[in-house]
Amino acid sequence: MLTLYDAARCPYCARVRIVLAEKGVEYEPVEIDLSDRPAWLYEKNATGRVPVVEEDGWVLPESSVIMEFLEERYPEPPLLPADPAERALSRVLIFRHDAFTAPYYALRRGEAGADEAFARELEQLDGLLQQHAWLGGRDYGLADIAYVPWVLRARDSLGVSLERYEALAGWVERLLERPAVAAEAQVVATL
Ligand SMILES: N[C@@H](CCC(=O)N[C@@H](CS)C(=O)NCC(=O)O)C(=O)O
């Protein structure tokens, strides 16, 4: 049985929770109190961060790597496109994700100018979604899962309106039709 060292409020953990739910993988969640982390967590991940997954004594940190690991370990249903070019584009989006989250966290800290910087990031996502239905191309997959936890938190916890980003707002609505993503919206509502 796979174990997920998890924290409800953590959007990186949300990525992993969504992938596990999409693939129907049973797992044991271990909730970590990030304000009072157990010392043993550093033995599993030197940075002391979550998410971490563990299977038969083998441990793996880093949400983007965990997502790819789960995709290979549990290939059905596939969450990366079959086409190598589309797979590569999904990976570029995941690789560049920090550019999206930096203004998100600045906004959460109430820094000056953060709302404009985050709006520019949302505009970029909206532009991509005007070109194709999902961030990774024609199909829903890891690129969408990599971004949606922050978009939900921005909308529901930081009060960022998505109204002016028509394609992005439509993408969120389509994502929320998926039980794995709807469950995350429920988690965000409890934070
Ligand atoms: N690059 C890591 C980031 C994980 C991360 O920052 N997790 C946060 C919670 S959302 C954490 O554990 N923070 C505790 C800390 O920074 O000490 C990943 O993608 O998994």
mmCIF file of C-alpha atoms and ligand atoms in Angstrom:
data_model
loop_
_atom_site.group_PDB
_atom_site.id
_atom_site.type_symbol
_atom_site.label_atom_id
_atom_site.label_comp_id
_atom_site.label_asym_id
_atom_site.label_seq_id
_atom_site.Cartn_x
_atom_site.Cartn_y
_atom_site.Cartn_z
ATOM 1 C CA MET A 1 0.000 0.000 0.000
ATOM 2 C CA LEU A 2 1.268 3.426 -0.951
ATOM 3 C CA THR A 3 1.566 6.039 1.811
ATOM 4 C CA LEU A 4 1.190 9.760 1.133
ATOM 5 C CA TYR A 5 2.682 12.174 3.648
ATOM 6 C CA ASP A 6 0.162 14.873 3.096
ATOM 7 C CA ALA A 7 -1.129 18.238 4.275
ATOM 8 C CA ALA A 8 -4.661 19.337 3.388
ATOM 9 C CA ARG A 9 -3.625 22.936 2.852
ATOM 10 C CA CYS A 10 -0.684 22.111 0.590
ATOM 11 C CA PRO A 11 -1.358 22.618 -3.148
ATOM 12 C CA TYR A 12 1.662 20.451 -4.044
ATOM 13 C CA CYS A 13 0.033 17.613 -2.082
ATOM 14 C CA ALA A 14 -3.224 18.383 -3.897
ATOM 15 C CA ARG A 15 -1.500 17.540 -7.184
ATOM 16 C CA VAL A 16 -0.665 14.097 -5.852
ATOM 17 C CA ARG A 17 -4.109 13.566 -4.298
ATOM 18 C CA ILE A 18 -5.749 14.374 -7.639
ATOM 19 C CA VAL A 19 -3.504 11.997 -9.611
ATOM 20 C CA LEU A 20 -4.111 9.188 -7.093
ATOM 21 C CA ALA A 21 -7.871 9.780 -7.249
ATOM 22 C CA GLU A 22 -7.888 9.868 -11.064
ATOM 23 C CA LYS A 23 -6.031 6.568 -11.178
ATOM 24 C CA GLY A 24 -8.132 4.991 -8.453
ATOM 25 C CA VAL A 25 -5.068 4.131 -6.389
ATOM 26 C CA GLU A 26 -5.790 3.252 -2.778
ATOM 27 C CA TYR A 27 -3.369 4.855 -0.363
ATOM 28 C CA GLU A 28 -2.814 5.631 3.268
ATOM 29 C CA PRO A 29 -2.720 9.388 3.916
ATOM 30 C CA VAL A 30 -0.559 10.594 6.826
ATOM 31 C CA GLU A 31 -1.483 14.182 7.663
ATOM 32 C CA ILE A 32 1.559 16.272 8.595
ATOM 33 C CA ASP A 33 1.162 19.341 10.791
ATOM 34 C CA LEU A 34 3.410 21.745 8.895
ATOM 35 C CA SER A 35 3.597 24.134 11.860
ATOM 36 C CA ASP A 36 4.985 21.342 14.060
ATOM 37 C CA ARG A 37 6.645 18.875 11.716
ATOM 38 C CA PRO A 38 7.815 15.528 13.067
ATOM 39 C CA ALA A 39 11.624 15.154 13.005
ATOM 40 C CA TRP A 40 11.285 11.848 11.115
ATOM 41 C CA LEU A 41 9.927 13.688 8.084
ATOM 42 C CA TYR A 42 13.485 14.919 7.378
ATOM 43 C CA GLU A 43 14.602 11.294 7.085
ATOM 44 C CA LYS A 44 12.062 10.844 4.286
ATOM 45 C CA ASN A 45 12.736 14.196 2.618
ATOM 46 C CA ALA A 46 15.827 16.252 3.469
ATOM 47 C CA THR A 47 13.886 19.499 2.857
ATOM 48 C CA GLY A 48 11.236 18.483 5.406
ATOM 49 C CA ARG A 49 8.517 19.237 2.878
ATOM 50 C CA VAL A 50 5.418 17.414 1.760
ATOM 51 C CA PRO A 51 4.258 15.674 -0.369
ATOM 52 C CA VAL A 52 6.300 12.511 0.003
ATOM 53 C CA VAL A 53 5.136 9.098 -1.142
ATOM 54 C CA GLU A 54 6.389 5.809 0.222
ATOM 55 C CA GLU A 55 5.902 2.355 -1.157
ATOM 56 C CA ASP A 56 7.532 -0.756 0.351
ATOM 57 C CA GLY A 57 10.089 1.376 2.189
ATOM 58 C CA TRP A 58 11.031 3.363 -0.923
ATOM 59 C CA VAL A 59 10.421 7.102 -0.580
ATOM 60 C CA LEU A 60 9.963 9.842 -3.147
ATOM 61 C CA PRO A 61 9.562 13.623 -2.642
ATOM 62 C CA GLU A 62 8.764 16.448 -5.117
ATOM 63 C CA SER A 63 5.246 16.680 -6.483
ATOM 64 C CA SER A 64 6.163 16.988 -10.160
ATOM 65 C CA VAL A 65 8.386 13.899 -9.969
ATOM 66 C CA ILE A 66 5.745 12.050 -7.956
ATOM 67 C CA MET A 67 3.137 12.830 -10.615
ATOM 68 C CA GLU A 68 5.353 11.360 -13.339
ATOM 69 C CA PHE A 69 6.210 8.377 -11.149
ATOM 70 C CA LEU A 70 2.515 7.660 -10.579
ATOM 71 C CA GLU A 71 1.861 8.003 -14.295
ATOM 72 C CA GLU A 72 4.448 5.303 -15.002
ATOM 73 C CA ARG A 73 3.636 3.106 -12.014
ATOM 74 C CA TYR A 74 -0.138 3.240 -12.627
ATOM 75 C CA PRO A 75 -0.495 3.919 -16.359
ATOM 76 C CA GLU A 76 -4.323 3.747 -16.488
ATOM 77 C CA PRO A 77 -5.998 6.049 -17.193
ATOM 78 C CA PRO A 78 -3.160 7.917 -18.926
ATOM 79 C CA LEU A 79 -2.638 11.496 -17.800
ATOM 80 C CA LEU A 80 0.055 12.422 -20.293
ATOM 81 C CA PRO A 81 -0.792 12.739 -23.995
ATOM 82 C CA ALA A 82 0.160 9.884 -26.317
ATOM 83 C CA ASP A 83 1.786 12.312 -28.738
ATOM 84 C CA PRO A 84 5.444 12.985 -27.725
ATOM 85 C CA ALA A 85 5.182 16.656 -28.741
ATOM 86 C CA GLU A 86 2.146 17.202 -26.512
ATOM 87 C CA ARG A 87 3.840 15.273 -23.697
ATOM 88 C CA ALA A 88 6.797 17.621 -23.996
ATOM 89 C CA LEU A 89 4.546 20.702 -23.855
ATOM 90 C CA SER A 90 2.890 19.395 -20.691
ATOM 91 C CA ARG A 91 6.334 18.974 -19.168
ATOM 92 C CA VAL A 92 7.366 22.520 -20.126
ATOM 93 C CA LEU A 93 4.308 23.890 -18.330
ATOM 94 C CA ILE A 94 5.056 21.848 -15.238
ATOM 95 C CA PHE A 95 8.754 22.829 -15.385
ATOM 96 C CA ARG A 96 7.859 26.541 -15.540
ATOM 97 C CA HIS A 97 5.259 26.344 -12.819
ATOM 98 C CA ASP A 98 7.323 28.401 -10.346
ATOM 99 C CA ALA A 99 6.764 31.497 -12.504
ATOM 100 C CA PHE A 100 3.058 31.058 -11.830
ATOM 101 C CA THR A 101 3.315 30.412 -8.110
ATOM 102 C CA ALA A 102 5.799 33.197 -7.255
ATOM 103 C CA PRO A 103 3.156 35.973 -7.735
ATOM 104 C CA TYR A 104 0.504 33.727 -6.136
ATOM 105 C CA TYR A 105 2.545 33.505 -2.924
ATOM 106 C CA ALA A 106 3.424 37.219 -3.154
ATOM 107 C CA LEU A 107 -0.308 37.933 -3.361
ATOM 108 C CA ARG A 108 -0.952 35.730 -0.348
ATOM 109 C CA ARG A 109 1.674 37.711 1.561
ATOM 110 C CA GLY A 110 -0.053 40.930 0.479
ATOM 111 C CA GLU A 111 2.971 42.263 -1.404
ATOM 112 C CA ALA A 112 2.592 45.402 -3.506
ATOM 113 C CA GLY A 113 2.124 44.724 -7.218
ATOM 114 C CA ALA A 114 1.433 41.035 -6.688
ATOM 115 C CA ASP A 115 -2.157 41.228 -7.903
ATOM 116 C CA GLU A 116 -1.021 42.656 -11.268
ATOM 117 C CA ALA A 117 1.759 40.063 -11.563
ATOM 118 C CA PHE A 118 -0.630 37.212 -10.769
ATOM 119 C CA ALA A 119 -3.196 38.638 -13.209
ATOM 120 C CA ARG A 120 -0.538 38.433 -15.943
ATOM 121 C CA GLU A 121 0.009 34.755 -15.114
ATOM 122 C CA LEU A 122 -3.735 34.082 -15.264
ATOM 123 C CA GLU A 123 -3.876 35.888 -18.619
ATOM 124 C CA GLN A 124 -1.159 33.596 -19.937
ATOM 125 C CA LEU A 125 -3.067 30.489 -18.867
ATOM 126 C CA ASP A 126 -6.223 31.974 -20.382
ATOM 127 C CA GLY A 127 -4.351 32.533 -23.651
ATOM 128 C CA LEU A 128 -3.234 28.908 -23.743
ATOM 129 C CA LEU A 129 -6.754 27.708 -23.021
ATOM 130 C CA GLN A 130 -8.098 29.805 -25.888
ATOM 131 C CA GLN A 131 -5.882 27.705 -28.170
ATOM 132 C CA HIS A 132 -6.750 24.281 -26.776
ATOM 133 C CA ALA A 133 -9.256 22.855 -24.314
ATOM 134 C CA TRP A 134 -6.704 21.671 -21.762
ATOM 135 C CA LEU A 135 -3.333 23.046 -20.735
ATOM 136 C CA GLY A 136 -1.503 20.062 -22.196
ATOM 137 C CA GLY A 137 -3.416 20.135 -25.490
ATOM 138 C CA ARG A 138 -6.443 18.120 -26.539
ATOM 139 C CA ASP A 139 -6.795 16.045 -23.383
ATOM 140 C CA TYR A 140 -7.032 16.595 -19.644
ATOM 141 C CA GLY A 141 -3.883 15.552 -17.827
ATOM 142 C CA LEU A 142 -0.907 16.302 -15.614
ATOM 143 C CA ALA A 143 -0.460 19.891 -16.819
ATOM 144 C CA ASP A 144 -4.001 20.725 -15.684
ATOM 145 C CA ILE A 145 -3.505 18.905 -12.395
ATOM 146 C CA ALA A 146 -0.231 20.764 -11.839
ATOM 147 C CA TYR A 147 -1.947 24.180 -11.978
ATOM 148 C CA VAL A 148 -5.496 23.762 -10.730
ATOM 149 C CA PRO A 149 -4.715 23.570 -6.968
ATOM 150 C CA TRP A 150 -3.394 27.157 -7.027
ATOM 151 C CA VAL A 151 -6.178 28.432 -9.262
ATOM 152 C CA LEU A 152 -8.813 27.015 -6.881
ATOM 153 C CA ARG A 153 -7.030 28.492 -3.861
ATOM 154 C CA ALA A 154 -6.671 31.866 -5.597
ATOM 155 C CA ARG A 155 -10.385 31.871 -6.413
ATOM 156 C CA ASP A 156 -11.786 30.447 -3.184
ATOM 157 C CA SER A 157 -9.273 31.549 -0.537
ATOM 158 C CA LEU A 158 -7.737 34.740 -1.953
ATOM 159 C CA GLY A 159 -10.917 36.015 -3.618
ATOM 160 C CA VAL A 160 -9.398 36.328 -7.101
ATOM 161 C CA SER A 161 -12.220 36.670 -9.624
ATOM 162 C CA LEU A 162 -11.796 34.566 -12.772
ATOM 163 C CA GLU A 163 -14.670 36.301 -14.575
ATOM 164 C CA ARG A 164 -12.479 38.239 -16.989
ATOM 165 C CA TYR A 165 -10.584 35.086 -18.040
ATOM 166 C CA GLU A 166 -13.317 33.372 -20.009
ATOM 167 C CA ALA A 167 -11.345 30.353 -21.227
ATOM 168 C CA LEU A 168 -9.744 29.851 -17.817
ATOM 169 C CA ALA A 169 -13.097 30.109 -16.019
ATOM 170 C CA GLY A 170 -14.550 27.529 -18.432
ATOM 171 C CA TRP A 171 -11.560 25.256 -17.808
ATOM 172 C CA VAL A 172 -12.165 25.442 -14.032
ATOM 173 C CA GLU A 173 -15.836 24.583 -14.520
ATOM 174 C CA ARG A 174 -14.921 21.554 -16.668
ATOM 175 C CA LEU A 175 -12.319 20.474 -14.133
ATOM 176 C CA LEU A 176 -14.840 20.683 -11.307
ATOM 177 C CA GLU A 177 -16.997 18.135 -13.145
ATOM 178 C CA ARG A 178 -14.257 15.611 -12.369
ATOM 179 C CA PRO A 179 -14.755 14.011 -8.927
ATOM 180 C CA ALA A 180 -10.983 14.088 -8.250
ATOM 181 C CA VAL A 181 -10.885 17.870 -8.702
ATOM 182 C CA ALA A 182 -14.276 18.511 -7.051
ATOM 183 C CA ALA A 183 -12.922 16.717 -3.960
ATOM 184 C CA GLU A 184 -10.044 19.212 -3.880
ATOM 185 C CA ALA A 185 -12.476 22.137 -4.060
ATOM 186 C CA GLN A 186 -14.104 20.623 -0.969
ATOM 187 C CA VAL A 187 -10.711 20.500 0.770
ATOM 188 C CA VAL A 188 -10.099 24.169 -0.102
ATOM 189 C CA ALA A 189 -13.536 25.054 1.349
ATOM 190 C CA THR A 190 -12.454 23.630 4.713
ATOM 191 C CA LEU A 191 -9.146 25.535 4.942
HETATM 192 N N1 LIG B 1 8.983 21.503 -4.649
HETATM 193 C C1 LIG B 1 8.154 20.854 -3.676
HETATM 194 C C2 LIG B 1 7.456 21.930 -2.830
HETATM 195 C C3 LIG B 1 6.647 21.316 -1.696
HETATM 196 C C4 LIG B 1 6.290 22.382 -0.663
HETATM 197 O O1 LIG B 1 6.743 23.539 -0.708
HETATM 198 N N2 LIG B 1 5.481 21.954 0.302
HETATM 199 C C5 LIG B 1 5.154 22.853 1.389
HETATM 200 C C6 LIG B 1 3.701 22.761 1.784
HETATM 201 S S1 LIG B 1 2.654 23.386 0.514
HETATM 202 C C7 LIG B 1 5.937 22.491 2.614
HETATM 203 O O2 LIG B 1 6.144 21.327 2.902
HETATM 204 N N3 LIG B 1 6.369 23.507 3.325
HETATM 205 C C8 LIG B 1 7.111 23.366 4.531
HETATM 206 C C9 LIG B 1 8.398 24.146 4.444
HETATM 207 O O3 LIG B 1 8.617 24.880 3.492
HETATM 208 O O4 LIG B 1 9.167 24.024 5.361
HETATM 209 C C10 LIG B 1 7.141 19.945 -4.370
HETATM 210 O O5 LIG B 1 6.794 20.226 -5.531
HETATM 211 O O6 LIG B 1 6.730 18.930 -3.784
#
